[in-house]
Amino acid sequence: MISLETKVNQLNKVGIVTYSKLKRLGIETARDLIFYYPFRYEDFSEITTINNLQINSLATVNGKVEIIDGRRSFRRKTFLVEAIVTDATGSVKAVWFNQPWVSKNLKPGDEVSLSGKVSGDLVNVYFNSPEYEKIVNAGPVSAKIVPIYPLTAGLTQKQLRSLLKEIIVLSSKIEDYLPRAIIKNQSLLKLGKAVSKIHFPENKNDIDKARERLAFDELFLIQLWSKLLRKKLNQHKGYQIKFYEKETKQLVSKLSFNLTDDQRKAAWEGIIDMKGGLPMNRLVEGDVGSGKTIVTAIVAYNVALNKLQTAYLAPTEILAKQHFKTLSDLLGKLVRVGLLTRTQRIINNEIISKKEFLEKCQNGEIDIVIGTHALIQKNVHFNKLALIIVDEQHRFGVSQREALKQKSSKMPHFLSLTATPIPRSLALTVYGDLDLSIIRQAPAGRQTIITKVVPPEKRLKTYEFIREQIDQGRQIFVVCPLIDPSDKLGAKSVTEEFEKLDKDIFPDLEIGLLHGKLKTEDKDRVMNDFVVGKTKILVSTSVIEVGVDIKNATVMMIEGADRFGLAQLHQFRGRVGRNNYQSYCFLFSDSNDQKTLDRLDLMSKYSDGFELAKMDLKYRGAGQLYGYQQSGISSLKIATLDDLLLAKRASVAADYFIDQYNLDDFVSLKEKLAELNLSSHLE
Ligand code: ADP
Ligand code: MG
């Protein structure tokens, strides 16, 4: 007997190889598998006759296999299976690449249902690797809606579907963790039913209802979690921070630029929050380059004037150094700004020993301590830690921030920063009950980055252009996507690209290579070589995404651009255009799908991250928001940011829950909440 806890290697036809592939997707038990949702569907619910097939459409036909044959292609690289299938109206060819087993499964004379993409030209129409199913009992088969699963890491869709078929009966065993009253009031499907229908819908309505329930749950969990948190926070006293108006004005007047109104407002909101004495829980959201750092500097300065400490967490060593430079240049004469990374301890201009740094931090002799993960280590103590600032908040997990919070005797204020552009109305969906400051205006005088989707035939021209830029003293970023899903850190594709550029295209230039597999010190060295201009081109995976400020870089070239969300492409683009030199962003793609190219072209039409985020939603639709997932909103698998109405319902339901029930009575719901390792906020 199988149960939800059964290991997937106990299932039919799961050998060692398949098991390890499943594990790579995070699937070890039947439970994991049943909660592994399709991300889209192909709709074959209409059966077509062969004479009515349209090229480039999706279709299902029922017919008889006349001939079927498998062979290696003449270059012996691919295995080809070809079949001819006929119905009363005509015959059509079906072709499968590298699926030799098809010729074993199907025999001449079999009645079969084929579903898939119709390819070819006027003379030669064929099904390209269609899904197939033998029609066992004569009589009409219902054509269907076929689920498509994400990231199969070498598994076929068919394999996943057949495994799911085997275990789907277990959906009736899934315990529903929501109170019955909420399910009823919200007219939701039971969880087990929703799970079963998300895998095997019979019609569109099934998909909608299943999605509604599963998306509701995701949103409800976030809302509940953040509302409970807010409740808990409000029971704590935070540090009451007095506003030093005169000093703050002096600081602002010393800046070489005028603050934008949005920057002023964000800083002001932070100051007001901390004045009240309840712990602040605020997110500052602003496009790349919108000037978030100065806002944090103003807030942290006020904390320092209150003789209290700030911990400022940066996701990488480079960024920690960058923030340290900004803050110590600005505040170094007024307060004590420290940098603590794995390799460096500095207070204002003075390099000191680790021991001394830790002592001073513990004694409260450093006001603003900037650092990487090194700040979280057990040996770091504070005297009075009143404010925690986290840059690019999604890079830090819950436990890490928890560790930092432990270093304070009172509940510290919490301010985090993100460049993920989410309109205010949608922030509720993702962050729940959280105070939000949005910096919408770009600082005056920002140039527009010329952005182009470059067709393959213009590639060489682009390299020539890049060379001209380098001859003028500029620097270039080349970003490559992760191609092989097993190669999680993207080392492979980026290395290939690096070698091509280094050997063939620019053999005379110094080129740097950056990816996630490098050791921290190697990363720092590569990054530093680029910062000081020793390397002219930096080839990288998406690890360069966050905040680096390299004023001399003018070209951002992105390979496989269609593999990134618009939000992320926009982040990349924000790495250039940080000086008065005209800057450029070139997008390359192997895709010739018009829709994909149109989506990429939005990058050249819009330079505003918020507009792009909205367009991204339109183009991608449910479950496909990779841009957001990569930006850290990964807890949403089914819900999307435009589920505004559903988010409101979830919010109402969460209030109702807090009002009516005690979480301790809902064990499985409590477990679910604990599993939420969210990109969300203070915990
Ligand atoms: P981000 O929001 O991406 O973190 P930064 O804080 O790094 O942006 O700011 C980007 C650059 O813009 C910095 O060089 C900063 O000095 C500059 N800057 C910030 N605010 C303004 C402003 N109001 N006017 C002009 N330049 C500004
Ligand atoms: Mg920044």
XYZ file of C-alpha atoms and ligand atoms in Angstrom:
711
model
C 0.000 0.000 0.000
C 1.349 3.406 -0.872
C 0.829 6.428 1.304
C 1.780 10.070 1.061
C 4.977 9.237 2.913
C 5.987 6.490 0.476
C 9.347 7.180 -1.098
C 9.035 7.707 -4.826
C 11.565 4.968 -5.541
C 8.895 2.510 -4.358
C 6.685 3.527 -7.261
C 6.400 1.665 -10.546
C 9.295 2.084 -12.968
C 11.288 4.385 -10.721
C 14.844 3.101 -10.832
C 17.964 4.676 -9.431
C 18.336 7.108 -12.291
C 14.768 8.382 -12.241
C 14.870 8.570 -8.474
C 17.908 10.786 -8.515
C 16.332 13.007 -11.145
C 13.205 13.338 -9.048
C 15.310 14.148 -6.027
C 16.928 16.923 -7.979
C 13.483 18.468 -8.302
C 13.070 18.160 -4.550
C 10.720 15.200 -4.896
C 11.412 12.357 -2.495
C 8.012 11.221 -1.339
C 4.605 10.771 -2.887
C 3.593 13.886 -0.950
C 6.319 15.955 -2.600
C 5.229 14.657 -5.964
C 1.559 15.355 -5.495
C 2.369 18.933 -4.497
C 4.542 19.404 -7.567
C 2.173 21.422 -9.738
C 2.037 21.877 -13.482
C 2.835 25.412 -14.531
C 0.676 25.404 -17.625
C -1.603 23.240 -19.710
C -1.972 22.338 -23.280
C -5.541 22.190 -24.322
C -6.375 19.315 -26.645
C -9.972 19.158 -25.665
C -11.102 19.378 -29.267
C -10.490 16.395 -31.517
C -9.676 17.294 -35.106
C -9.852 15.194 -38.235
C -6.615 14.764 -40.129
C -7.783 16.736 -43.160
C -8.419 19.728 -40.893
C -4.999 19.942 -39.269
C -3.516 23.423 -39.233
C 0.208 23.980 -39.298
C 1.607 25.570 -36.137
C -1.431 24.747 -34.052
C -1.990 22.310 -31.217
C -4.285 19.467 -32.087
C -5.525 16.033 -31.173
C -6.401 13.353 -33.717
C -7.607 9.792 -33.291
C -6.471 7.231 -35.830
C -4.790 3.958 -36.644
C -1.033 3.383 -36.791
C -0.220 2.169 -40.322
C 3.566 2.062 -40.205
C 6.008 2.730 -37.414
C 9.764 2.570 -37.532
C 12.692 3.717 -35.419
C 16.286 4.395 -36.511
C 19.323 6.497 -35.784
C 19.578 9.612 -37.892
C 22.407 9.551 -40.369
C 24.699 11.618 -38.203
C 23.858 9.069 -35.514
C 23.279 11.807 -33.004
C 19.540 11.495 -32.676
C 17.198 8.560 -32.612
C 14.205 9.068 -34.840
C 10.847 7.323 -34.668
C 8.424 7.922 -37.521
C 4.853 6.716 -37.868
C 1.993 7.161 -40.284
C -1.431 7.462 -38.701
C -4.704 7.484 -40.635
C -8.298 8.306 -39.908
C -11.309 8.373 -42.228
C -10.187 11.677 -43.743
C -6.527 11.114 -44.482
C -3.137 10.332 -43.037
C -0.473 12.234 -41.185
C 3.100 11.608 -40.164
C 4.264 11.717 -36.547
C 7.910 12.134 -35.616
C 9.589 11.618 -32.240
C 13.159 12.604 -31.525
C 15.237 10.654 -29.032
C 12.335 8.642 -27.694
C 13.262 5.161 -29.008
C 10.721 3.518 -26.718
C 7.844 4.904 -28.793
C 8.500 2.323 -31.485
C 8.204 -0.388 -28.840
C 5.002 0.995 -27.341
C 3.105 1.435 -30.571
C 2.560 -1.229 -33.248
C 0.954 -1.101 -36.697
C -2.752 -1.591 -36.256
C -2.959 0.156 -32.883
C -5.698 2.714 -32.439
C -4.049 5.780 -31.053
C -4.751 9.304 -29.935
C -2.062 11.844 -30.836
C -1.866 15.288 -29.251
C 0.714 17.890 -30.013
C 2.114 20.578 -32.192
C 1.453 20.330 -35.908
C 4.569 21.297 -37.839
C 5.689 21.366 -41.427
C 4.884 23.183 -44.613
C 2.186 22.907 -47.242
C 3.548 19.658 -48.639
C 4.721 17.958 -45.525
C 2.554 18.132 -42.423
C 3.588 16.197 -39.334
C 3.141 15.943 -35.579
C 6.317 16.931 -33.800
C 6.950 14.615 -30.819
C 3.257 14.362 -29.950
C 1.833 12.945 -26.780
C 0.252 9.619 -27.614
C -2.101 7.230 -25.967
C -3.362 3.869 -27.130
C -7.102 3.688 -27.402
C -7.778 0.394 -25.731
C -11.536 0.023 -25.672
C -12.869 1.120 -28.980
C -15.263 4.000 -28.719
C -14.494 7.670 -28.398
C -11.687 8.734 -26.109
C -12.074 12.087 -24.528
C -9.258 14.278 -25.622
C -7.990 16.287 -22.736
C -6.154 19.069 -21.128
C -2.569 18.023 -20.632
C -0.584 19.413 -17.706
C 2.968 20.598 -18.346
C 5.388 20.491 -15.439
C 8.306 22.827 -14.867
C 12.028 21.971 -14.924
C 11.945 18.301 -15.541
C 15.727 17.844 -15.305
C 15.866 15.001 -17.812
C 12.507 13.515 -16.917
C 9.844 13.457 -19.577
C 6.436 14.992 -19.085
C 4.975 11.582 -19.760
C 6.992 10.017 -16.950
C 5.830 12.614 -14.476
C 2.253 12.259 -15.585
C 2.268 8.501 -15.305
C 3.788 8.668 -11.818
C 1.128 11.143 -10.824
C -1.565 8.904 -12.226
C -0.281 6.171 -9.983
C -0.446 8.223 -6.808
C -3.299 10.612 -7.452
C -5.686 8.444 -5.389
C -3.707 9.652 -2.395
C -5.137 13.117 -2.876
C -8.144 11.995 -0.866
C -5.763 11.436 2.058
C -4.473 14.994 2.091
C -5.537 16.623 5.311
C -7.135 20.026 4.920
C -5.485 22.501 7.232
C -7.967 25.327 6.759
C -10.912 25.662 9.139
C -14.110 24.423 7.546
C -15.816 27.755 8.006
C -13.238 29.485 5.831
C -13.487 26.878 3.092
C -17.228 27.280 3.125
C -17.391 31.065 3.324
C -14.927 31.402 0.515
C -16.561 28.633 -1.593
C -13.264 26.858 -2.038
C -12.559 23.316 -3.107
C -11.241 20.967 -0.447
C -7.463 20.795 -0.633
C -7.349 17.143 -1.744
C -9.816 17.787 -4.509
C -7.946 20.862 -5.698
C -4.681 18.917 -5.813
C -6.285 16.142 -7.794
C -7.815 18.557 -10.282
C -4.694 20.621 -10.755
C -3.011 17.483 -12.132
C -5.957 15.969 -13.984
C -8.473 18.617 -14.927
C -11.333 17.610 -17.143
C -12.109 21.091 -18.304
C -11.072 24.690 -17.871
C -13.386 25.207 -14.961
C -11.572 22.448 -13.048
C -8.310 24.287 -13.545
C -9.811 27.558 -12.395
C -11.305 26.096 -9.242
C -8.183 24.132 -8.382
C -6.024 27.181 -8.922
C -8.340 29.322 -6.885
C -7.976 27.070 -3.859
C -4.222 26.551 -4.164
C -3.525 30.202 -4.849
C -5.793 31.200 -2.008
C -3.755 29.026 0.336
C -0.473 30.580 -0.706
C -1.829 34.065 -0.204
C -3.644 33.169 2.990
C -0.497 31.728 4.518
C 1.499 34.846 3.763
C -1.226 37.109 5.068
C -1.746 35.095 8.207
C 1.943 34.918 8.871
C 2.473 38.610 8.476
C -0.614 39.572 10.482
C 0.431 37.316 13.338
C 3.852 38.838 13.141
C 2.483 42.352 13.245
C 0.422 41.406 16.273
C 3.471 39.967 17.960
C 5.609 42.973 17.068
C 3.072 45.370 18.494
C 3.339 43.614 21.828
C 7.023 44.467 21.958
C 8.574 47.764 22.763
C 11.107 48.971 20.253
C 13.657 51.660 20.865
C 12.126 55.104 20.827
C 14.217 57.157 18.445
C 14.223 60.906 18.766
C 14.320 62.850 15.505
C 17.311 65.164 15.254
C 15.873 67.683 12.866
C 18.654 70.235 12.716
C 21.388 67.643 12.241
C 19.384 65.817 9.598
C 18.826 69.038 7.646
C 22.519 69.819 7.820
C 23.371 66.395 6.478
C 20.931 66.711 3.595
C 22.193 70.182 2.701
C 25.725 68.822 2.419
C 24.779 66.374 -0.337
C 26.007 67.116 -3.837
C 22.466 66.630 -5.145
C 18.891 67.396 -4.136
C 16.911 64.538 -2.713
C 13.868 63.572 -4.737
C 10.499 64.004 -3.043
C 10.107 60.245 -2.826
C 13.471 59.901 -1.097
C 12.484 62.583 1.424
C 9.193 60.880 2.057
C 10.748 57.431 2.533
C 13.289 58.768 5.026
C 10.579 60.684 6.829
C 8.339 57.615 7.090
C 11.195 55.666 8.636
C 11.875 58.424 11.134
C 8.212 58.665 12.134
C 7.951 54.883 12.564
C 10.863 54.813 14.969
C 9.698 57.832 16.904
C 6.602 56.031 18.102
C 8.473 53.275 19.883
C 6.669 50.351 18.258
C 9.090 48.248 16.220
C 9.250 49.467 12.648
C 8.721 46.907 9.917
C 9.195 48.774 6.680
C 10.210 47.945 3.158
C 11.707 50.589 0.912
C 11.072 49.703 -2.666
C 12.741 51.612 -5.445
C 14.034 50.899 -8.893
C 17.749 50.315 -9.415
C 19.549 53.604 -9.123
C 16.642 55.365 -7.432
C 18.880 56.210 -4.488
C 17.822 53.978 -1.619
C 21.187 54.061 0.110
C 20.978 57.719 1.059
C 17.554 57.100 2.593
C 19.010 54.429 4.852
C 21.905 56.714 5.706
C 19.519 59.385 6.994
C 17.581 56.907 9.083
C 20.695 55.239 10.508
C 22.218 58.651 11.261
C 19.280 59.473 13.527
C 19.679 56.173 15.333
C 23.369 56.943 15.857
C 22.543 60.392 17.239
C 20.367 58.598 19.787
C 23.540 56.741 20.825
C 22.131 53.480 19.502
C 23.492 51.032 16.965
C 22.549 49.984 13.449
C 23.467 46.718 11.732
C 23.511 47.074 7.962
C 23.461 43.785 6.075
C 24.596 43.568 2.473
C 24.224 40.441 0.354
C 27.786 40.402 -0.979
C 31.195 41.581 0.098
C 31.404 43.980 -2.822
C 28.167 45.635 -1.846
C 29.159 45.809 1.793
C 32.286 47.691 0.771
C 30.315 49.924 -1.538
C 27.828 50.837 1.188
C 30.636 51.358 3.650
C 32.288 53.799 1.311
C 29.055 55.701 0.718
C 28.155 55.877 4.395
C 31.603 56.606 5.728
C 32.146 59.360 3.148
C 28.852 60.873 4.164
C 28.760 60.254 7.910
C 32.338 59.398 8.819
C 33.029 62.785 10.393
C 29.845 62.664 12.442
C 29.500 59.109 13.677
C 31.510 55.891 13.706
C 30.890 53.719 10.662
C 32.393 50.226 10.636
C 32.901 47.532 8.014
C 32.993 43.894 8.992
C 33.517 41.258 6.331
C 35.402 38.012 6.254
C 38.570 39.786 5.265
C 38.222 43.358 6.470
C 37.554 45.309 9.666
C 37.581 49.054 9.337
C 36.203 51.890 11.431
C 35.955 55.107 9.485
C 39.474 55.220 8.000
C 41.217 52.943 10.400
C 41.945 49.276 9.751
C 41.854 47.355 13.013
C 42.082 43.771 14.202
C 39.099 41.520 14.329
C 39.367 41.274 18.099
C 39.350 45.013 18.520
C 36.448 45.395 16.111
C 34.335 42.886 17.976
C 35.117 44.561 21.306
C 34.170 47.964 20.020
C 30.982 46.615 18.500
C 30.038 44.999 21.794
C 30.832 48.166 23.751
C 28.741 50.318 21.461
C 31.762 52.163 20.112
C 30.673 51.642 16.511
C 27.421 53.311 15.527
C 26.720 51.813 12.130
C 28.120 48.360 11.452
C 28.033 47.372 7.798
C 28.776 43.826 6.794
C 27.957 40.617 5.043
C 26.961 37.341 6.631
C 29.950 37.868 8.893
C 27.657 40.121 10.950
C 25.464 37.198 11.822
C 28.216 35.096 13.362
C 27.845 34.130 17.007
C 30.892 36.086 18.111
C 29.424 39.414 17.038
C 27.682 41.258 19.880
C 26.157 44.682 20.102
C 25.631 47.014 22.977
C 22.302 48.488 21.896
C 21.189 47.271 18.501
C 18.189 49.401 17.597
C 17.959 49.136 13.822
C 18.555 46.401 11.293
C 18.836 47.369 7.640
C 18.855 44.647 5.036
C 19.769 45.468 1.464
C 18.154 43.297 -1.214
C 16.198 41.556 1.470
C 15.440 38.404 -0.466
C 19.034 37.288 -0.321
C 18.708 36.681 3.371
C 16.769 33.840 4.828
C 14.517 33.906 7.811
C 16.970 32.184 10.107
C 19.723 34.646 9.337
C 17.625 37.624 10.257
C 16.389 35.787 13.301
C 20.006 35.326 14.363
C 20.609 39.028 14.058
C 17.530 39.931 16.026
C 18.781 37.756 18.872
C 21.641 40.172 19.277
C 19.340 42.828 20.659
C 17.657 42.937 24.047
C 14.698 44.907 22.681
C 12.952 44.332 19.377
C 15.046 46.225 16.823
C 13.490 48.318 14.092
C 13.631 46.704 10.732
C 14.135 48.407 7.403
C 14.720 46.493 4.230
C 15.375 47.459 0.652
C 14.363 45.927 -2.598
C 14.527 46.852 -6.240
C 11.790 44.409 -7.202
C 9.187 46.720 -8.646
C 5.806 45.875 -7.269
C 3.013 48.428 -7.429
C 1.626 49.316 -4.018
C -1.700 47.653 -4.642
C 0.041 44.389 -5.394
C 2.459 44.507 -2.508
C -0.297 43.202 -0.302
C -0.201 39.998 -2.282
C 3.423 39.406 -1.677
C 4.361 41.055 1.540
C 1.094 41.032 3.388
C 0.818 43.395 6.273
C 3.910 45.466 5.892
C 4.654 49.166 5.713
C 5.897 50.230 2.372
C 7.790 53.247 1.085
C 8.051 53.494 -2.653
C 10.654 55.579 -4.429
C 9.116 56.093 -7.780
C 11.021 59.075 -9.153
C 14.454 58.636 -10.633
C 17.013 61.254 -9.586
C 17.111 64.170 -11.995
C 19.264 63.920 -15.095
C 19.306 60.152 -15.453
C 20.041 59.107 -19.009
C 18.017 56.591 -20.931
C 19.889 53.407 -21.724
C 19.544 52.551 -25.391
C 18.115 49.041 -25.447
C 17.903 46.751 -28.482
C 16.906 43.193 -29.219
C 19.710 42.142 -31.555
C 19.044 39.622 -34.338
C 21.715 36.901 -34.780
C 23.034 38.389 -38.036
C 24.020 41.572 -36.209
C 26.100 39.782 -33.608
C 29.439 40.565 -35.220
C 28.489 44.211 -35.589
C 27.746 44.248 -31.882
C 31.197 42.886 -31.092
C 32.694 45.631 -33.226
C 30.671 48.181 -31.326
C 31.851 46.727 -28.041
C 35.425 47.024 -29.188
C 34.930 50.690 -30.002
C 33.542 51.259 -26.538
C 36.524 49.530 -24.958
C 38.896 51.571 -27.126
C 37.240 54.644 -25.639
C 38.047 53.301 -22.201
C 34.645 51.865 -21.308
C 33.806 48.444 -19.828
C 31.342 45.723 -20.760
C 29.132 43.226 -18.954
C 28.113 39.971 -20.641
C 25.415 38.007 -18.809
C 24.573 34.390 -19.627
C 21.602 32.368 -18.478
C 21.576 29.040 -16.801
C 21.037 26.584 -19.610
C 21.357 23.113 -18.195
C 19.009 22.812 -15.212
C 21.349 20.319 -13.558
C 23.970 23.015 -13.694
C 22.269 25.071 -11.034
C 24.997 27.650 -10.759
C 25.289 28.157 -14.473
C 29.006 27.481 -14.569
C 28.821 25.627 -17.834
C 27.225 28.037 -20.247
C 29.054 30.994 -18.850
C 32.384 29.212 -19.173
C 31.686 28.398 -22.808
C 30.797 31.998 -23.503
C 33.901 33.187 -21.713
C 36.124 30.909 -23.786
C 34.556 32.046 -27.011
C 35.097 35.709 -26.201
C 38.529 35.186 -24.717
C 39.942 33.007 -27.509
C 38.055 33.946 -30.660
C 36.520 37.376 -30.404
C 38.722 39.462 -28.141
C 41.961 37.462 -27.785
C 43.938 40.613 -26.991
C 41.707 41.803 -24.122
C 41.543 40.930 -20.446
C 38.254 39.226 -19.681
C 36.887 38.221 -16.296
C 34.643 35.260 -15.524
C 32.192 35.212 -12.644
C 29.783 32.501 -11.552
C 28.268 30.981 -8.473
C 30.683 28.090 -8.232
C 33.695 30.295 -7.593
C 34.998 30.597 -4.054
C 34.200 33.875 -2.323
C 37.770 35.114 -2.519
C 37.940 34.307 -6.235
C 34.677 36.113 -6.814
C 35.979 39.123 -4.990
C 39.191 39.075 -6.983
C 37.342 38.843 -10.295
C 34.963 41.597 -9.263
C 37.766 43.763 -8.018
C 39.745 43.372 -11.244
C 36.710 44.696 -13.033
C 36.126 47.539 -10.589
C 39.685 48.799 -11.001
C 39.496 48.395 -14.775
C 42.063 45.626 -15.084
C 39.535 43.516 -16.975
C 37.523 45.200 -19.693
C 34.780 42.633 -20.084
C 33.082 40.707 -17.329
C 31.282 37.526 -18.334
C 28.901 36.466 -15.624
C 25.818 34.545 -14.604
C 23.053 36.380 -12.844
C 25.243 36.745 -9.730
C 26.062 40.293 -10.775
C 22.405 41.159 -10.544
C 22.449 42.966 -7.234
C 23.453 46.578 -6.713
C 27.053 46.865 -7.966
C 27.887 50.374 -9.006
C 30.539 50.448 -11.738
C 30.464 53.889 -13.210
C 32.652 53.096 -16.194
C 30.507 50.287 -17.626
C 28.452 51.286 -20.659
C 27.344 48.058 -22.301
C 25.210 45.298 -20.858
C 25.027 42.400 -23.278
C 22.613 39.625 -22.341
C 22.702 36.182 -23.927
C 19.585 33.977 -23.932
C 17.606 36.984 -22.807
C 14.299 35.152 -23.222
C 15.248 32.975 -20.289
C 15.030 35.904 -17.909
C 11.995 37.750 -16.660
C 11.657 41.383 -17.625
C 12.100 42.389 -14.015
C 15.447 40.675 -13.931
C 16.543 41.997 -17.318
C 15.768 45.428 -16.000
C 17.972 44.749 -12.980
C 20.822 43.787 -15.275
C 20.321 46.882 -17.358
C 20.561 48.969 -14.208
C 24.231 47.965 -13.932
C 25.112 50.412 -16.717
C 24.266 54.061 -17.296
C 25.741 55.192 -14.020
C 27.771 58.011 -15.479
C 27.284 60.611 -18.188
C 28.447 58.250 -20.922
C 25.626 57.047 -23.161
C 24.987 53.406 -22.222
C 23.524 50.426 -24.050
C 21.739 47.185 -23.334
C 21.811 44.475 -26.029
C 19.486 41.501 -25.782
C 20.286 38.289 -27.643
C 17.937 35.362 -28.006
C 17.889 32.120 -29.972
C 14.141 32.135 -29.946
C 12.273 33.086 -33.083
C 8.918 32.913 -31.396
C 7.226 36.221 -32.129
C 5.600 36.498 -28.739
C 8.924 36.004 -26.999
C 10.585 38.618 -29.156
C 7.712 41.030 -28.566
C 8.108 40.572 -24.847
C 11.820 41.295 -25.062
C 11.104 44.305 -27.182
C 9.222 45.824 -24.247
C 12.659 46.401 -22.776
C 13.447 48.847 -25.543
C 10.095 50.586 -25.152
C 10.081 51.008 -21.379
C 12.836 52.195 -19.142
C 10.691 52.216 -16.018
C 10.800 49.109 -13.823
C 7.219 49.510 -12.663
C 5.843 49.697 -16.184
C 7.887 46.659 -17.132
C 6.614 44.702 -14.171
C 3.061 45.385 -15.262
C 3.789 44.349 -18.831
C 5.539 41.221 -17.616
C 2.367 40.194 -15.839
C 0.400 40.632 -19.025
C 2.756 38.660 -21.184
C 3.461 35.782 -18.907
C 0.297 34.981 -17.093
C -0.296 32.578 -14.283
C 2.502 30.551 -12.878
C 5.081 31.923 -15.219
C 6.447 34.805 -13.312
C 10.029 33.711 -13.357
C 11.116 37.285 -13.101
C 9.514 37.472 -9.745
C 10.580 34.055 -8.631
C 14.139 34.980 -9.278
C 13.568 38.173 -7.415
C 12.803 36.117 -4.377
C 9.051 35.875 -4.348
C 9.386 32.175 -4.662
C 6.712 31.165 -2.233
C 4.089 31.853 -4.850
C 3.823 28.855 -7.103
C 0.275 29.248 -8.249
C -0.819 32.676 -7.126
C 0.345 35.580 -9.194
C 0.806 39.194 -8.399
C -2.333 40.152 -10.227
C -4.483 37.957 -8.008
C -5.486 41.141 -6.293
C -9.018 40.104 -5.528
C -7.929 36.780 -4.171
C -5.320 38.517 -2.021
C -8.061 40.667 -0.525
C -10.168 37.591 0.206
C -7.181 35.902 1.786
C -6.574 38.979 3.887
C -10.162 39.011 5.124
C -9.963 35.300 5.890
C -6.714 35.748 7.783
C -8.272 38.465 9.946
C -11.200 36.172 10.573
C -8.867 33.366 11.551
C -6.949 35.487 14.035
C -10.202 36.710 15.469
C -11.933 33.338 15.784
C -9.292 30.704 16.310
C -6.110 29.869 18.077
C -3.288 28.764 15.805
C -2.134 26.190 18.348
C -5.313 24.215 17.649
C -4.366 23.885 13.980
C -1.287 21.714 13.961
C -0.909 21.192 10.235
C -1.586 24.838 9.468
C 1.072 25.771 11.973
C 3.508 23.432 10.273
C 2.693 24.970 6.924
C 3.445 28.416 8.284
C 6.734 27.220 9.670
C 7.677 25.864 6.264
C 7.226 29.271 4.701
C 10.804 30.271 4.312
C 9.636 33.462 2.898
C 11.099 36.236 0.979
C 8.885 38.255 3.220
C 9.768 40.300 6.145
C 10.797 40.388 9.738
C 9.911 37.278 11.587
P 19.894 52.031 -5.403
O 18.515 52.528 -5.098
O 19.934 51.211 -6.652
O 20.535 51.352 -4.234
P 21.961 53.956 -4.942
O 21.544 54.299 -3.575
O 23.148 53.055 -5.098
O 20.746 53.338 -5.750
O 22.162 55.299 -5.758
C 22.628 55.278 -7.079
C 23.436 56.523 -7.370
O 22.579 57.660 -7.411
C 24.472 56.821 -6.324
O 25.659 57.159 -6.990
C 23.888 58.009 -5.538
O 24.890 58.835 -5.036
C 23.083 58.720 -6.598
N 21.915 59.461 -6.084
C 21.086 59.103 -5.067
N 20.095 60.007 -4.906
C 20.281 60.961 -5.839
C 19.589 62.175 -6.188
N 18.490 62.566 -5.526
N 20.068 62.905 -7.211
C 21.169 62.524 -7.890
N 21.879 61.400 -7.618
C 21.447 60.614 -6.607
Mg 21.383 49.542 -3.683
